[in-house]
Structures are given as structure tokens and as C-alpha cells.
Coordinates of C-alpha atoms in Angstrom, one line a residue:
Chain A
X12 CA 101.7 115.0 79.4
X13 CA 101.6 111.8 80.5
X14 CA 98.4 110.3 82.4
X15 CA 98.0 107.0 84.1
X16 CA 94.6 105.7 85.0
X17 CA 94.3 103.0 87.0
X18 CA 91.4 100.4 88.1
X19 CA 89.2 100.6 90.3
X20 CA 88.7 99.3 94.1
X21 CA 89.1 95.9 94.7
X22 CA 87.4 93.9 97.9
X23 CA 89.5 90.1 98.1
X24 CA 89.0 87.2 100.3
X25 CA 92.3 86.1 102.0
X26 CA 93.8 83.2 100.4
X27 CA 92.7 85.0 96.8
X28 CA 94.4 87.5 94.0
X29 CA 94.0 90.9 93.0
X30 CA 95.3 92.3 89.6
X31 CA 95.4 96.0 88.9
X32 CA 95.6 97.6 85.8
X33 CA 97.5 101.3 84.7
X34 CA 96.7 102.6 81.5
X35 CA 98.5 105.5 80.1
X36 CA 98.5 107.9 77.6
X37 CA 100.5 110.4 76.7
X38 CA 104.2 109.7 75.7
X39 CA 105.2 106.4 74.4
X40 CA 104.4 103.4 76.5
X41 CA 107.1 101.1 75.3
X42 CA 109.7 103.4 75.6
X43 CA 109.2 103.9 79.4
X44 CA 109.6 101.8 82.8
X45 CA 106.2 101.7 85.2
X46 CA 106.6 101.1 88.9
X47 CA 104.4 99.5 91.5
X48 CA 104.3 101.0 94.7
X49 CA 101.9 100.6 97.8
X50 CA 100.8 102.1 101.0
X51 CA 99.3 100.3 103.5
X52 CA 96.4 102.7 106.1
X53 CA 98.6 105.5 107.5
X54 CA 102.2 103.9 106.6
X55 CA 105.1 104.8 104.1
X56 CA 105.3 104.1 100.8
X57 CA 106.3 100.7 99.5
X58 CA 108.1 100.1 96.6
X59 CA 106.9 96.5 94.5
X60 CA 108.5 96.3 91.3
X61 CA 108.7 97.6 87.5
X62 CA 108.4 96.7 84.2
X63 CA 110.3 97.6 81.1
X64 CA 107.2 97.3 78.4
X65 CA 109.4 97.5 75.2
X66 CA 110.8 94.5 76.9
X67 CA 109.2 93.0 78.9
X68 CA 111.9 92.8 81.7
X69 CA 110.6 93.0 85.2
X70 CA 112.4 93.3 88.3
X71 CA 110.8 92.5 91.8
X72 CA 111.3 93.4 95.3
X73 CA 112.3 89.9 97.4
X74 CA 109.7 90.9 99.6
X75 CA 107.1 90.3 97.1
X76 CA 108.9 87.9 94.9
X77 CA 107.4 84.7 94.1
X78 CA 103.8 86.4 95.3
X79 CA 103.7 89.8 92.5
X80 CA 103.1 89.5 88.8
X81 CA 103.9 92.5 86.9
X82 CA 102.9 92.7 83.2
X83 CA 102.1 94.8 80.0
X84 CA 100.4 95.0 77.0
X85 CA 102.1 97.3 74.8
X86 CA 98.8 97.4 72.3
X87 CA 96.8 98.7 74.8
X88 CA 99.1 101.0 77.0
X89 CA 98.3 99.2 80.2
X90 CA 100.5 97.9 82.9
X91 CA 99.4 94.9 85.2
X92 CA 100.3 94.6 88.5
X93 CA 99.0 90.7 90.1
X94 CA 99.5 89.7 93.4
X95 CA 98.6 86.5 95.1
X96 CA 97.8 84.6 98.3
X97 CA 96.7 88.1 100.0
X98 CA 96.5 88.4 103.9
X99 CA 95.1 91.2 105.4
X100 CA 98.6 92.9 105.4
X101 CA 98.1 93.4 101.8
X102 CA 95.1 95.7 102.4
X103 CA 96.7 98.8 101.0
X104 CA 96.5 101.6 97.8
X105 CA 98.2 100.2 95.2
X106 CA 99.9 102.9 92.6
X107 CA 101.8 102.7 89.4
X108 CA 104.2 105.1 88.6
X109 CA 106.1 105.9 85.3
X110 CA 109.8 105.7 86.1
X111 CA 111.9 107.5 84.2
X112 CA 115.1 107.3 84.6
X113 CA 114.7 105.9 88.3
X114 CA 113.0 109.0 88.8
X115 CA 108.7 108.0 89.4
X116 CA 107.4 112.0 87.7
X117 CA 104.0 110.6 87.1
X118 CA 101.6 108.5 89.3
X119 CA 97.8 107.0 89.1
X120 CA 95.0 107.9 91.3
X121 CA 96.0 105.1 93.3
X122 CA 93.9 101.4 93.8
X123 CA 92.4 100.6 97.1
X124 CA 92.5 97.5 98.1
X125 CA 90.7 95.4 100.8
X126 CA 91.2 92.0 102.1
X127 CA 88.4 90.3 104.4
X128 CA 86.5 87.4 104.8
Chain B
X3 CA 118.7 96.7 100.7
X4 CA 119.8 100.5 101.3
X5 CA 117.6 102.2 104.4
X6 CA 116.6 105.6 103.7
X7 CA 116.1 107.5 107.2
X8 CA 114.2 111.1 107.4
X9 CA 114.4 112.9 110.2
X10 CA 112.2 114.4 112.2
X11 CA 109.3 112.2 111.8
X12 CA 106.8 115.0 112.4
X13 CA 107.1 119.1 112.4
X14 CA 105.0 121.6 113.2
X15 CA 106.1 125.2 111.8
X16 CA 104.3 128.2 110.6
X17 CA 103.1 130.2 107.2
X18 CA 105.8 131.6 106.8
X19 CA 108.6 129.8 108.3
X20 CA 111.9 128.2 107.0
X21 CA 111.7 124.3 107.0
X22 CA 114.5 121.5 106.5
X23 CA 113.7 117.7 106.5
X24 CA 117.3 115.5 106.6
X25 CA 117.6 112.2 105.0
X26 CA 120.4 110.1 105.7
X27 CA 120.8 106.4 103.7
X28 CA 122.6 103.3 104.7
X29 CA 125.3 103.6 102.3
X30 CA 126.5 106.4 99.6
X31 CA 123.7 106.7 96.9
X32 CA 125.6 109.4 95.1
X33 CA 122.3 111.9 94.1
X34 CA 120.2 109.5 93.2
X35 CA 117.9 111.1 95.8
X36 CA 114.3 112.4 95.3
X37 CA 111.7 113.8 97.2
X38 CA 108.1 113.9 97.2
X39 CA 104.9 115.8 98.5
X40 CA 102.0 113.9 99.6
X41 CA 98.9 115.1 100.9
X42 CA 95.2 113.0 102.6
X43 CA 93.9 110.7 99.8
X44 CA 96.0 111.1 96.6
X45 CA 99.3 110.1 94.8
X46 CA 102.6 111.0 96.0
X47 CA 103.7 114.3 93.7
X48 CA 107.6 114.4 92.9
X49 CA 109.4 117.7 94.1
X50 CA 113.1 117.5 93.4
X51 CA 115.0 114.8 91.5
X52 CA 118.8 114.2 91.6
X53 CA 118.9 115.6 95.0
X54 CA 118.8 118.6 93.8
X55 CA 116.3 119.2 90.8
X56 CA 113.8 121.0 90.8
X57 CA 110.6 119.2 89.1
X58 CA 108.8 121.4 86.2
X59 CA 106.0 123.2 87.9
X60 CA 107.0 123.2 91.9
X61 CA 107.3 126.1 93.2
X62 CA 111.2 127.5 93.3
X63 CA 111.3 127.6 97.4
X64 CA 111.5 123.8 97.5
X65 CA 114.8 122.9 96.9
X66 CA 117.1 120.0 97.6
X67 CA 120.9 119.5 98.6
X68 CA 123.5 116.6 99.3
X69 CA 125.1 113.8 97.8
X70 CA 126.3 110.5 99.2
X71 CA 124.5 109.5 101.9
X72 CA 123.3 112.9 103.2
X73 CA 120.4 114.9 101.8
X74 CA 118.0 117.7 102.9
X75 CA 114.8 119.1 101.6
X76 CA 114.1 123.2 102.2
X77 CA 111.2 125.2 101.8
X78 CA 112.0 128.6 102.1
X79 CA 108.9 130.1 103.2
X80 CA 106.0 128.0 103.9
X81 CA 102.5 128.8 102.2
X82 CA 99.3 127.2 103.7
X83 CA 99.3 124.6 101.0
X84 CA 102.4 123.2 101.8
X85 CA 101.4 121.1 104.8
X86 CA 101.7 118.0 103.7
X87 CA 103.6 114.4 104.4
X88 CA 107.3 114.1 102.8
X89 CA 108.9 111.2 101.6
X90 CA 112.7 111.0 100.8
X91 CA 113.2 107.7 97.7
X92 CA 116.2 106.3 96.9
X93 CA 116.9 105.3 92.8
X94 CA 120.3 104.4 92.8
X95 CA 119.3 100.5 93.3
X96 CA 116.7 98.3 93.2
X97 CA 114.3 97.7 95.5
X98 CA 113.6 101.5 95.5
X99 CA 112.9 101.9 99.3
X100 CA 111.7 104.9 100.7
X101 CA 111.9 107.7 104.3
X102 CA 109.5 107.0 106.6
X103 CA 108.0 110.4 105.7
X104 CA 107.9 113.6 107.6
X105 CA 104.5 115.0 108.5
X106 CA 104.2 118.9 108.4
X107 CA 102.2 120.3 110.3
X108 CA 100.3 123.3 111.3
X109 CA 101.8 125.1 114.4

């Protein structure tokens, strides 16, 4: 069974960056594509971008390109997701998600993040 | 970027009752639909994948139909702890983009 574990709650200054971590267990990390996807106070569900560890490939949303980071570290089973210059519209949970096969069958607790001066 | 629209935005049914929630994309997505539950304060849980199956451990009155750009989800008879937000998801291109979500509701 695979879990996913992520950071914990973040409070950011506009203008600053926030970078949350996934660690998973169960299953083989490498062999598997994580997701980022957020959800800003009472809205829908976002999706951000993913990561191919045993490759290293990443694909973005444009909304977020240029702004999101997304990383792993294969050695330590933990996705990264980084994302800059925050505004207050970036106050938001933050998950990861294990894609497979374009299907996202497990999720983290979910990342809260807040964004004031 | 493909829209993914669900329909109706809110519900209110009883235990009990039959429920459908449509979702209609922008363009023909084949069955690369999937639906998830999501209830106050945690993670989005996946229901059905490939439009139509059924994730290991939900319970056999969801289930999911259509292919293109039409989809519905069913429950067949609602139980109390079904009352929840559902959100229709797109996977047949990037950026993944989600329904709006349907709210179910107590009646």
C-alpha cells in the first residue's frame, strides 16, 4: 500500500517561497509519476504539475510555469514541490498525489499553506 | 486546456435515494475520466477510473458511465456517509483540470 506523507504547515510572507515535501513508502518510488495539486479556501481542485522520479522529467501547468519547481530525490522517496513569489492567492492546501497511469489513486494529508505579511 | 464541467453544482437528496452527477468536457477525452469523493478537511479519495472503474475498496453502488465528452457518476442508494463534494478529472492531457465539484447534500 502506498503512503505519502507530506510536510507540515507553512506560514510565508508575500514576495517569499514555500517548498513542500511528499515522502512515500510503499511501492517503488522511481517507477511511479507524483502530482501536485492545490485547493485554495472553499474552491476546486487545482492541478500544478508532476514528476517522473526515475527520470526526472517534469511537466508544468502554464499557469504555474516559470513560478513551480517540482523535484525528487529518488534515495530518499520524497517528492518536492517549490513555488515562488507567493501572493495571497497562493494561500491554499497543497497535495501530492501518485499518478499512475494518469489516474492520482493515492494522495497526502494535504499542506496548508498561508501567505501574510 | 480541456474544461471539464459538472453539473449540478449542488444537490440535496436523501438516505436512500438514487443520485447522478453529469460531467461534460470541452472536447472528446475518450475515458480518460475519473471521479473522486471528497469530504471537510482531507484528501480527495478516487472512486472510479476510466470512466467507468471501479476503485478497489469503494463500495459497488458508485459507478461510472460515458466516453467522449460525456460522463456521469451514480450512486445507487445513498448511505449517510456518502454526503460529500464530487469532483470529475480529466487524464487524457496535461494540465489535468478538474469539475468544479458537486456538493451533496443532506435533504
Amino acid at each position: 500500500q502506498v503512503q505519502l506523507v507530506q510536510s507540515g504547515a507553512e506560514v510565508k510572507k508575500p514576495g517569499s517561497s514555500v517548498k513542500v515535501s511528499c515522502k512515500a513508502s510503499g511501492g517503488t518510488f522511481s517507477s511511479y509519476t507524483i502530482s501536485w495539486v492545490r485547493q485554495a479556501p472553499g474552491q476546486g481542485l487545482e492541478w500544478m504539475g508532476r514528476i517522473i522520479p526515475m527520470f526526472g522529467t517534469t511537466n508544468y501547468a502554464q499557469k504555474f510555469q516559470g513560478r513551480v519547481t517540482i523535484t525528487a530525490d529518488e534515495s530518499t522517496s520524497t517528492a518536492f514541490m517549490e513555488l515562488s513569489t507567493l501572493t495571497s492567492e497562493d494561500a491554499a492546501v497543497y497535495y501530492c498525489a501518485r499518478d499512475g497511469a494518469s489516474v492520482m489513486d493515492f494522495w497526502g494529508q494535504g499542506t496548508l499553506v498561508t501567505v501574510s505579511s | 486546456d480541456i474544461q471539464m464541467t459538472q453539473s449540478p453544482s449542488s444537490l440535496s437528496a436523501s438516505v436512500g435515494d438514487r443520485v447522478t452527477i453529469t460531467c461534460r468536457a470541452s472536447q472528446s477525452i475518450s475515458s480518460y475520466l475519473n471521479w473522486y469523493q471528497q469530504k471537510p478537511g482531507k484528501a480527495p479519495n478516487l472512486l472510479i477510473y476510466a470512466a467507468s472503474s471501479l476503485q478497489s475498496g469503494v463500495p459497488s453502488r458508485f459507478s461510472g458511465s460515458g466516453s467522449g465528452a460525456d460522463f456521469t457518476l451514480t450512486i445507487s442508494s445513498l448511505q449517510p456517509e456518502d454526503f460529500a463534494t464530487y469532483y470529475c478529472q480529466q487524464s487524457y492531457s496535461t494540465p489535468y483540470t478538474f469539475g468544479q465539484g458537486t456538493k451533496l447534500e443532506i435533504k
